[in-house]
Amino acid sequence: MTEEIAVVPGDGIGQEVTPAAVEVLEAVGEFEFTEADAGDAVKDETGEALPEETYELAASADATLFGAAGESAADVILPLREAVGSFVNVRPARAYPGVDALRPETDLVFLRENTEGVYSGHENRLSEDLSTLTRVVTSSASERLAEFACEYVAEGDHDGFTVAHKANVMRETDGRFREDVLAVAEERGVDADEVLMDAFATHVCLDPEEFGVVVCPNLAGDVLSDLAAGLVGGLGLLPSANIGEENALFEPVHGTAPDIAGEGVANPTAAILSAAMLLDHLGYDEESERVDSAVTGVLEEGPRTADLGGEASTEDVTSAIVDRL
Amino acid sequence: MTEEIAVVPGDGIGQEVTPAAVEVLEAVGEFEFTEADAGDAVKDETGEALPEETYELAASADATLFGAAGESAADVILPLREAVGSFVNVRPARAYPGVDALRPETDLVFLRENTEGVYSGHENRLSEDLSTLTRVVTSSASERLAEFACEYVAEGDHDGFTVAHKANVMRETDGRFREDVLAVAEERGVDADEVLMDAFATHVCLDPEEFGVVVCPNLAGDVLSDLAAGLVGGLGLLPSANIGEENALFEPVHGTAPDIAGEGVANPTAAILSAAMLLDHLGYDEESERVDSAVTGVLEEGPRTADLGGEASTEDVTSAIVDRL
Ligand SMILES: CC(C)[C@H](C(=O)O)[C@@H](O)C(=O)O
Ligand SMILES: CC(C)[C@H](C(=O)O)[C@@H](O)C(=O)O
């Protein structure tokens, strides 16, 4: 049975790095690719950043490869995460060979709750002066995330995980989150400790090796994983996975890079590493590792795109990766 | 007229560094000091982390000098900020000479909204599975913060400010915040730009010099200023001010440091720099600058406490600072 992969390049360099990731997938397996639109360009044409067909395609495909979206990013990526029923956003942040990093010893994976928190979308303008947002935390979502974290820790080479939260202030909501997550870990016999999210922000700079797998509420995961990206040299190389019970969506953490879009010089690494996460998710473990080590090899020995101090094109780097597969 | 300064040392090294700050204040001016309890120790005795008298004292004194609190920190500091009517938490984060910093070029000041956001305290357990928190954003608080930011920029040597928010997701609440803050800046003719808080977390690591004065909602200010603390070498030296219309509270950003508490070796710098902010706030600009430069001199030439690689005691460092006044 051939898996169907939805391909949604989106805007800017999404249009360049997503085809590169498809090229790599084609080199290691047989998939059926279906492309669809999303983002600023389609919004300009049709008034909708996320056409119904694209939502439906992501919801029905075995996996989706997403590129990037511009101004309309939130209108694209939040519904797409929902379309694939994603409950966790997996965000590895590690330094790569050949890339300048503020903290080269950083090797973190964020498991970010992907359905609720301040992202639940309940906002109200109650008066001329006052607006409110209802932050939602459920035990069902917290426990599902924790189950995933326990499996993730067991499958990978991890000692346990740290739960980051702000339960000293958000006592009821983050209190519930931390309690549920720690309770699941205890039941499963997985080592888990905890840290306040503000203390994490300081300590990850001072000593990133103190941490490994970090489990967080939605916004905490957004901000803390971007902080970690700063420690490993930027968003440029970081992949991510939005995992659901049935399907999933994979996306580079970077954006549309309007300054270089259209020139064929974007670094395809993050998109290709996202494709490696996709392979792993679909059960192609060996293929996933091959892609990973081909990428690592090219990062070490070149060719390199301009962001890494080289002069190679997107296509040069992609071909070099494919050659190593 | 002699100003009344409330002194609330709290727990742990708060008991050591707060008297050091008082010693410095006594060396530069005439104040009436009144001491009061707060924190874990008084909670153990009386059941209350923040006795009513302490709250009242902070509310009536011209300024309060606070040390640190342990487990009960949130029960102490949040009501104390309210007692002094504080609407902004001023948190400078700059690297100091003689201190290892990941990004020595960091020179930031966070102006954190200090009354609302997720700190408004409205949480509910709606069912076995579901808890909510109501995040509150008002134009009155956002505009008051922005007015302060404009004055701060005008008085200091700053080009303008950056407002950090997450209005692409929290469209109504952070949308209101960013709009109000930018509108006040525009009215006052102050340059202001904006950044998403997650993007800030990456970029401040990659290029801290891109930023100067950063205006944020409450939790964003908490996390992003702690991140900046990581870039300048930790919380150890950072002071902060909670400013209200009538009175104000000053506190080191560090905690109780239970590992070294009671040994007389804690670094008093953050508390003394907080006292310098207090002097500035009460109009003793020249005295404030004298304290600042005495501290800088001692950081450069010693003596140093153990956290900075030295062997000096709290008292050695305090005397050295007083000697330079
Ligand atoms: C575009 C935005 C809605 C999104 C988020 O906040 O999740 C982005 O920052 C991310 O982390 O993928
Ligand atoms: C102790 C806690 C309530 C407090 C806060 O979140 O404001 C602390 O982290 C701080 O930043 O002073």
PDB file of N, CA and C and ligand atoms in Angstrom, chain A residues 73-74 77-78 81 89 91 112 119 218 222 226 251, chain B residues 166 168-169 198, ligand 1:
ATOM      1  N   ALA A  73       0.382  33.037   8.533  1.00  0.00           N
ATOM      2  CA  ALA A  73       0.872  31.800   9.164  1.00  0.00           C
ATOM      3  C   ALA A  73      -0.100  31.198  10.183  1.00  0.00           C
ATOM      4  N   ALA A  74      -0.597  32.031  11.082  1.00  0.00           N
ATOM      5  CA  ALA A  74      -1.463  31.485  12.136  1.00  0.00           C
ATOM      6  C   ALA A  74      -2.757  30.918  11.555  1.00  0.00           C
ATOM      7  N   ILE A  77      -1.358  27.431   9.860  1.00  0.00           N
ATOM      8  CA  ILE A  77      -0.741  26.320  10.586  1.00  0.00           C
ATOM      9  C   ILE A  77      -1.615  25.823  11.740  1.00  0.00           C
ATOM     10  N   LEU A  78      -2.338  26.751  12.402  1.00  0.00           N
ATOM     11  CA  LEU A  78      -3.170  26.292  13.522  1.00  0.00           C
ATOM     12  C   LEU A  78      -4.295  25.373  13.039  1.00  0.00           C
ATOM     13  N   ARG A  81      -2.803  21.975  11.943  1.00  0.00           N
ATOM     14  CA  ARG A  81      -2.489  21.093  13.085  1.00  0.00           C
ATOM     15  C   ARG A  81      -3.761  20.393  13.566  1.00  0.00           C
ATOM     16  N   ASN A  89       3.419  18.666  19.418  1.00  0.00           N
ATOM     17  CA  ASN A  89       4.366  19.235  18.473  1.00  0.00           C
ATOM     18  C   ASN A  89       5.762  18.840  18.970  1.00  0.00           C
ATOM     19  N   ARG A  91       9.640  19.088  18.770  1.00  0.00           N
ATOM     20  CA  ARG A  91      10.619  20.056  18.269  1.00  0.00           C
ATOM     21  C   ARG A  91      12.016  19.781  18.795  1.00  0.00           C
ATOM     22  N   ARG A 112       5.595  19.700  22.852  1.00  0.00           N
ATOM     23  CA  ARG A 112       4.704  20.834  23.131  1.00  0.00           C
ATOM     24  C   ARG A 112       3.255  20.406  22.973  1.00  0.00           C
ATOM     25  N   TYR A 119      -3.952  28.826  23.176  1.00  0.00           N
ATOM     26  CA  TYR A 119      -4.289  28.631  21.765  1.00  0.00           C
ATOM     27  C   TYR A 119      -5.732  28.164  21.570  1.00  0.00           C
ATOM     28  N   ASN A 218       1.305  24.612  25.580  1.00  0.00           N
ATOM     29  CA  ASN A 218       1.403  25.104  24.205  1.00  0.00           C
ATOM     30  C   ASN A 218       2.291  26.347  24.028  1.00  0.00           C
ATOM     31  N   ASP A 222       6.180  26.874  22.566  1.00  0.00           N
ATOM     32  CA  ASP A 222       6.476  27.778  21.454  1.00  0.00           C
ATOM     33  C   ASP A 222       7.702  28.630  21.787  1.00  0.00           C
ATOM     34  N   ASP A 226      11.825  28.109  20.717  1.00  0.00           N
ATOM     35  CA  ASP A 226      12.468  29.158  19.924  1.00  0.00           C
ATOM     36  C   ASP A 226      13.710  29.691  20.632  1.00  0.00           C
ATOM     37  N   GLU A 251       6.975  20.031   9.442  1.00  0.00           N
ATOM     38  CA  GLU A 251       7.294  21.377   8.943  1.00  0.00           C
ATOM     39  C   GLU A 251       8.632  21.858   9.492  1.00  0.00           C
TER      40      GLU A 251
ATOM     41  N   LYS B 166       2.287  38.251  21.546  1.00  0.00           N
ATOM     42  CA  LYS B 166       1.913  37.098  20.726  1.00  0.00           C
ATOM     43  C   LYS B 166       0.527  37.372  20.147  1.00  0.00           C
ATOM     44  N   ASN B 168      -0.435  37.371  17.154  1.00  0.00           N
ATOM     45  CA  ASN B 168      -0.895  36.538  16.024  1.00  0.00           C
ATOM     46  C   ASN B 168      -1.734  35.362  16.519  1.00  0.00           C
ATOM     47  N   VAL B 169      -1.617  35.028  17.788  1.00  0.00           N
ATOM     48  CA  VAL B 169      -2.447  33.965  18.373  1.00  0.00           C
ATOM     49  C   VAL B 169      -3.478  34.570  19.338  1.00  0.00           C
ATOM     50  N   ASP B 198       8.026  34.779  20.608  1.00  0.00           N
ATOM     51  CA  ASP B 198       8.819  33.600  20.269  1.00  0.00           C
ATOM     52  C   ASP B 198      10.000  33.995  19.389  1.00  0.00           C
TER      53      ASP B 198
HETATM   54  C1  LIG C   1       2.623  31.020  13.434  1.00  0.00           C
HETATM   55  C2  LIG C   1       2.298  30.676  14.864  1.00  0.00           C
HETATM   56  C3  LIG C   1       0.812  30.557  15.046  1.00  0.00           C
HETATM   57  C4  LIG C   1       3.032  29.411  15.330  1.00  0.00           C
HETATM   58  C5  LIG C   1       2.700  29.065  16.783  1.00  0.00           C
HETATM   59  O1  LIG C   1       2.628  29.954  17.647  1.00  0.00           O
HETATM   60  O2  LIG C   1       2.530  27.871  17.066  1.00  0.00           O
HETATM   61  C6  LIG C   1       4.564  29.458  15.202  1.00  0.00           C
HETATM   62  O3  LIG C   1       5.130  30.397  16.064  1.00  0.00           O
HETATM   63  C7  LIG C   1       5.109  28.089  15.516  1.00  0.00           C
HETATM   64  O4  LIG C   1       5.670  27.899  16.610  1.00  0.00           O
HETATM   65  O5  LIG C   1       4.949  27.188  14.695  1.00  0.00           O
END
